[in-house]
Amino acid sequence: MLDQSLVDLCIDTGHLALAGADPVAIARAATGRVAHVHLKDLDESLARQVRSGDLAFRQAVIDGLFLPLGDGSVDIQGFIGALEAQGYGGWYVIEQDAVLDAEPESGEGPIVAAARSFAFLEQLGGGL
């Protein structure tokens, strides 16, 4: 990462972790440069298979690569804590990447995982 830049960052925790990076370390290194955040958790076992080339990204997403917040290997609490410690005041977007072949039934599909992620963040509210 550049020491300084005029370009702000959008940090995606799941994609950073998928690439093998530590989102908490990136958040600390990017003090004052983070403009937007995409919160995503992931299954590290599937991520390792993608990184090694043994599993295609699309198939990994179908297999459940991206999990509700708190269910995977990303230190979401540590990441948010690192940003809050430096005064981050931007948005946190809950993302649930999925491959859908059809429209899910009402109350099914990625909305279920998104609701679980929101509940996880509510629980963290006092712990940050």
Coordinates of N, CA and C in Angstrom, one line a residue:
M1 N 0.8 -1.2 0.0 CA 0.0 0.0 0.0 C 0.9 1.2 0.0
L2 N 0.5 2.3 -0.7 CA 1.2 3.5 -0.8 C 1.2 4.2 0.6
D3 N 2.3 4.9 1.0 CA 2.3 5.6 2.2 C 1.3 6.7 2.3
Q4 N 1.1 7.3 1.1 CA 0.1 8.4 1.0 C -0.5 8.4 -0.4
S5 N -1.7 8.9 -0.5 CA -2.4 9.0 -1.8 C -3.5 10.0 -1.7
L6 N -3.9 10.6 -2.8 CA -5.1 11.4 -2.8 C -6.4 10.6 -3.0
V7 N -6.2 9.3 -3.3 CA -7.3 8.4 -3.5 C -7.7 7.7 -2.2
D8 N -9.0 7.8 -1.8 CA -9.5 7.1 -0.7 C -9.7 5.7 -1.0
L9 N -9.9 4.9 0.0 CA -10.1 3.4 -0.1 C -11.5 3.0 0.2
C10 N -11.9 2.0 -0.5 CA -13.1 1.2 -0.1 C -12.6 -0.2 0.2
I11 N -12.7 -0.5 1.5 CA -12.1 -1.8 2.0 C -13.2 -2.9 2.0
D12 N -13.0 -4.0 1.4 CA -13.9 -5.1 1.4 C -13.2 -6.2 2.2
T13 N -13.7 -6.5 3.4 CA -13.0 -7.4 4.3 C -13.0 -8.9 3.7
G14 N -14.0 -9.3 3.1 CA -14.0 -10.6 2.5 C -13.0 -10.8 1.4
H15 N -13.0 -9.8 0.5 CA -12.1 -9.9 -0.6 C -10.6 -9.8 -0.2
L16 N -10.4 -8.9 0.8 CA -9.0 -8.9 1.3 C -8.6 -10.2 1.9
A17 N -9.4 -10.8 2.8 CA -9.1 -12.1 3.4 C -9.0 -13.2 2.3
L18 N -9.8 -13.1 1.3 CA -9.7 -14.1 0.2 C -8.4 -14.1 -0.4
A19 N -7.8 -12.9 -0.6 CA -6.5 -12.7 -1.2 C -5.4 -13.0 -0.3
G20 N -5.7 -13.3 1.0 CA -4.7 -13.7 2.0 C -4.2 -12.6 2.8
A21 N -4.8 -11.4 2.7 CA -4.4 -10.2 3.5 C -5.2 -10.2 4.8
D22 N -4.7 -9.4 5.7 CA -5.3 -9.3 7.0 C -6.1 -7.9 7.0
P23 N -7.4 -8.0 7.0 CA -8.2 -6.7 7.0 C -7.9 -5.8 8.2
V24 N -7.6 -6.3 9.3 CA -7.3 -5.5 10.5 C -6.0 -4.7 10.3
A25 N -5.0 -5.4 9.8 CA -3.7 -4.8 9.5 C -3.9 -3.7 8.4
I26 N -4.7 -4.0 7.4 CA -4.9 -3.0 6.3 C -5.6 -1.8 6.9
A27 N -6.6 -2.0 7.7 CA -7.4 -0.9 8.3 C -6.4 0.0 9.1
R28 N -5.5 -0.6 9.9 CA -4.6 0.2 10.7 C -3.6 0.9 9.8
A29 N -3.2 0.3 8.7 CA -2.2 0.9 7.8 C -2.8 2.0 7.0
A30 N -4.1 2.0 6.8 CA -4.8 3.0 6.0 C -5.5 4.1 6.8
T31 N -4.9 4.4 7.9 CA -5.5 5.5 8.8 C -5.8 6.7 8.0
G32 N -7.1 7.2 8.1 CA -7.5 8.4 7.4 C -7.8 8.3 6.0
R33 N -7.6 7.1 5.4 CA -7.8 7.0 3.9 C -9.0 6.1 3.6
V34 N -9.7 5.6 4.6 CA -10.8 4.7 4.3 C -12.1 5.6 4.2
A35 N -12.7 5.5 3.0 CA -13.9 6.2 2.7 C -15.2 5.4 2.8
H36 N -15.1 4.1 2.6 CA -16.2 3.2 2.5 C -15.8 1.8 2.9
V37 N -16.7 1.0 3.5 CA -16.4 -0.3 3.9 C -17.5 -1.3 3.5
H38 N -17.0 -2.5 2.9 CA -17.9 -3.6 2.7 C -17.5 -4.7 3.7
L39 N -18.5 -5.0 4.5 CA -18.2 -6.1 5.5 C -18.7 -7.4 5.0
K40 N -17.8 -8.4 5.0 CA -18.0 -9.7 4.5 C -17.2 -10.7 5.3
D41 N -17.7 -11.8 5.6 CA -16.9 -12.9 6.3 C -16.8 -14.0 5.3
L42 N -15.8 -14.9 5.6 CA -15.6 -16.0 4.7 C -15.2 -17.3 5.3
D43 N -15.4 -18.4 4.6 CA -14.9 -19.7 5.0 C -13.5 -19.9 4.5
E44 N -12.6 -19.9 5.5 CA -11.1 -19.9 5.2 C -10.7 -21.2 4.4
S45 N -11.4 -22.3 4.7 CA -11.1 -23.5 4.0 C -11.3 -23.4 2.5
L46 N -12.5 -22.8 2.1 CA -12.8 -22.6 0.7 C -11.8 -21.5 0.1
A47 N -11.5 -20.5 0.9 CA -10.6 -19.5 0.4 C -9.2 -20.0 0.1
R48 N -8.7 -21.0 0.9 CA -7.4 -21.6 0.6 C -7.5 -22.4 -0.7
Q49 N -8.6 -23.0 -1.0 CA -8.8 -23.7 -2.2 C -8.8 -22.8 -3.4
V50 N -9.4 -21.6 -3.3 CA -9.5 -20.7 -4.4 C -8.1 -20.1 -4.6
R51 N -7.4 -19.8 -3.5 CA -6.0 -19.2 -3.6 C -5.0 -20.2 -4.3
S52 N -5.2 -21.5 -4.0 CA -4.3 -22.5 -4.6 C -4.7 -22.9 -6.0
G53 N -5.9 -22.4 -6.5 CA -6.3 -22.7 -7.8 C -7.0 -24.0 -7.9
D54 N -7.3 -24.7 -6.8 CA -8.0 -26.0 -6.8 C -9.5 -25.8 -6.9
L55 N -10.0 -24.6 -6.7 CA -11.5 -24.3 -6.8 C -11.7 -23.0 -7.4
A56 N -12.6 -22.9 -8.4 CA -12.9 -21.7 -9.1 C -13.7 -20.8 -8.2
F57 N -13.5 -19.5 -8.3 CA -14.1 -18.5 -7.5 C -15.6 -18.6 -7.5
R58 N -16.2 -18.7 -8.7 CA -17.7 -18.8 -8.8 C -18.2 -20.1 -8.1
Q59 N -17.5 -21.2 -8.2 CA -17.9 -22.4 -7.5 C -17.8 -22.3 -6.0
A60 N -16.7 -21.6 -5.6 CA -16.6 -21.3 -4.2 C -17.7 -20.5 -3.6
V61 N -18.1 -19.5 -4.4 CA -19.3 -18.7 -3.9 C -20.5 -19.6 -3.8
I62 N -20.8 -20.4 -4.8 CA -21.9 -21.3 -4.8 C -21.8 -22.2 -3.6
D63 N -20.6 -22.7 -3.3 CA -20.4 -23.6 -2.1 C -20.4 -22.9 -0.8
G64 N -20.6 -21.6 -0.7 CA -20.7 -20.9 0.6 C -19.4 -20.2 1.0
L65 N -18.6 -19.7 0.1 CA -17.4 -19.0 0.5 C -17.7 -17.9 1.4
F66 N -18.7 -17.0 1.1 CA -19.0 -15.9 1.9 C -20.1 -16.2 2.9
L67 N -19.8 -16.0 4.2 CA -20.7 -16.4 5.3 C -21.2 -15.1 6.0
P68 N -22.3 -15.3 6.8 CA -22.8 -14.2 7.6 C -21.7 -13.8 8.5
L69 N -21.7 -12.5 8.8 CA -20.6 -11.9 9.7 C -20.6 -12.7 11.1
G70 N -19.4 -13.0 11.5 CA -19.3 -13.8 12.7 C -19.2 -15.3 12.6
D71 N -19.5 -15.8 11.4 CA -19.5 -17.2 11.1 C -18.2 -17.7 10.4
G72 N -17.4 -16.8 10.0 CA -16.2 -17.1 9.3 C -14.9 -16.8 10.0
S73 N -13.9 -16.6 9.2 CA -12.5 -16.4 9.8 C -12.1 -15.0 9.9
V74 N -12.9 -14.0 9.3 CA -12.5 -12.6 9.4 C -12.7 -12.0 10.8
D75 N -11.8 -11.3 11.3 CA -11.9 -10.7 12.6 C -12.7 -9.4 12.4
I76 N -14.0 -9.5 12.3 CA -14.9 -8.3 12.0 C -14.8 -7.4 13.2
Q77 N -14.9 -7.8 14.4 CA -14.8 -7.0 15.6 C -13.5 -6.2 15.6
G78 N -12.4 -6.9 15.4 CA -11.1 -6.2 15.3 C -11.0 -5.2 14.2
F79 N -11.5 -5.5 13.1 CA -11.5 -4.6 11.9 C -12.3 -3.3 12.2
I80 N -13.5 -3.5 12.7 CA -14.3 -2.3 13.0 C -13.7 -1.5 14.2
G81 N -13.1 -2.2 15.1 CA -12.4 -1.5 16.2 C -11.3 -0.7 15.7
A82 N -10.5 -1.2 14.8 CA -9.4 -0.5 14.2 C -9.8 0.7 13.5
L83 N -10.9 0.6 12.8 CA -11.4 1.8 12.1 C -12.0 2.9 13.0
E84 N -12.8 2.4 14.0 CA -13.4 3.3 15.0 C -12.3 4.0 15.8
A85 N -11.2 3.3 16.1 CA -10.1 3.9 16.9 C -9.5 5.1 16.2
Q86 N -9.6 5.1 14.8 CA -9.0 6.2 14.1 C -10.0 7.2 13.6
G87 N -11.3 7.1 14.1 CA -12.3 8.1 13.9 C -13.1 7.9 12.6
Y88 N -13.1 6.7 12.1 CA -13.9 6.4 10.8 C -15.3 6.7 11.1
G89 N -15.9 7.5 10.2 CA -17.3 7.9 10.3 C -18.2 7.6 9.1
G90 N -17.6 6.7 8.3 CA -18.4 6.4 7.0 C -19.3 5.2 7.2
W91 N -19.8 4.7 6.1 CA -20.8 3.7 6.0 C -20.1 2.3 6.2
Y92 N -20.8 1.4 6.8 CA -20.5 -0.1 6.8 C -21.6 -0.8 6.0
V93 N -21.2 -1.3 4.9 CA -22.2 -2.0 4.1 C -22.1 -3.5 4.3
I94 N -23.2 -4.2 4.7 CA -23.2 -5.6 4.8 C -23.4 -6.2 3.5
E95 N -22.5 -7.0 3.0 CA -22.6 -7.7 1.7 C -22.7 -9.2 1.9
Q96 N -23.5 -9.8 1.1 CA -23.6 -11.3 1.1 C -23.6 -11.7 -0.4
D97 N -22.3 -11.9 -0.9 CA -22.2 -12.4 -2.2 C -22.8 -13.8 -2.4
A98 N -23.5 -13.9 -3.5 CA -24.2 -15.2 -3.8 C -24.3 -15.4 -5.3
V99 N -24.4 -16.6 -5.7 CA -24.7 -16.9 -7.1 C -26.1 -17.5 -7.1
L100 N -27.1 -16.8 -7.7 CA -28.5 -17.2 -7.7 C -28.9 -17.7 -9.1
D101 N -29.5 -18.8 -9.2 CA -30.0 -19.2 -10.5 C -31.4 -18.8 -10.7
A102 N -32.1 -18.4 -9.6 CA -33.5 -18.0 -9.7 C -33.8 -17.1 -8.5
E103 N -34.9 -16.4 -8.6 CA -35.3 -15.5 -7.5 C -35.7 -16.4 -6.3
P104 N -35.0 -16.1 -5.1 CA -35.4 -16.9 -3.9 C -36.8 -16.6 -3.5
E105 N -37.4 -17.6 -2.8 CA -38.7 -17.3 -2.2 C -38.6 -16.2 -1.2
S106 N -39.7 -15.6 -0.9 CA -39.7 -14.5 0.1 C -39.2 -15.0 1.4
G107 N -38.3 -14.3 2.0 CA -37.7 -14.7 3.3 C -36.6 -15.7 3.2
E108 N -36.2 -16.1 2.0 CA -35.1 -17.1 1.7 C -33.9 -16.4 1.0
G109 N -32.9 -17.1 0.8 CA -31.7 -16.6 0.1 C -30.8 -15.7 0.9
P110 N -30.1 -14.8 0.2 CA -29.1 -14.0 0.9 C -29.6 -13.1 2.0
I111 N -30.9 -12.8 1.9 CA -31.5 -11.9 2.9 C -31.4 -12.5 4.3
V112 N -31.5 -13.8 4.4 CA -31.3 -14.6 5.7 C -30.0 -14.3 6.3
A113 N -28.9 -14.5 5.4 CA -27.6 -14.3 5.9 C -27.3 -12.8 6.2
A114 N -27.9 -11.9 5.4 CA -27.8 -10.5 5.7 C -28.4 -10.1 7.1
A115 N -29.5 -10.7 7.4 CA -30.2 -10.5 8.7 C -29.3 -11.0 9.8
R116 N -28.7 -12.2 9.6 CA -27.8 -12.8 10.7 C -26.6 -11.9 10.9
S117 N -26.1 -11.3 9.8 CA -24.9 -10.4 9.9 C -25.3 -9.1 10.6
F118 N -26.5 -8.6 10.4 CA -27.0 -7.4 11.1 C -27.1 -7.7 12.6
A119 N -27.7 -8.9 12.9 CA -27.8 -9.3 14.3 C -26.4 -9.4 15.0
F120 N -25.4 -9.9 14.3 CA -24.1 -10.0 14.8 C -23.5 -8.6 15.1
L121 N -23.7 -7.7 14.2 CA -23.2 -6.3 14.4 C -24.0 -5.6 15.6
E122 N -25.2 -5.9 15.7 CA -26.0 -5.4 16.9 C -25.3 -5.9 18.2
Q123 N -25.0 -7.2 18.2 CA -24.3 -7.7 19.4 C -23.0 -7.1 19.7
L124 N -22.3 -6.7 18.7 CA -21.0 -6.1 18.8 C -21.1 -4.7 19.3
G125 N -22.3 -4.1 19.1 CA -22.5 -2.6 19.4 C -21.8 -2.2 20.7
G126 N -22.0 -2.9 21.8 CA -21.4 -2.5 23.1 C -20.0 -3.0 23.3
G127 N -19.5 -3.8 22.3 CA -18.2 -4.4 22.5 C -17.1 -3.7 21.7
L128 N -17.5 -2.6 21.1 CA -16.5 -1.9 20.2 C -15.9 -0.7 20.9

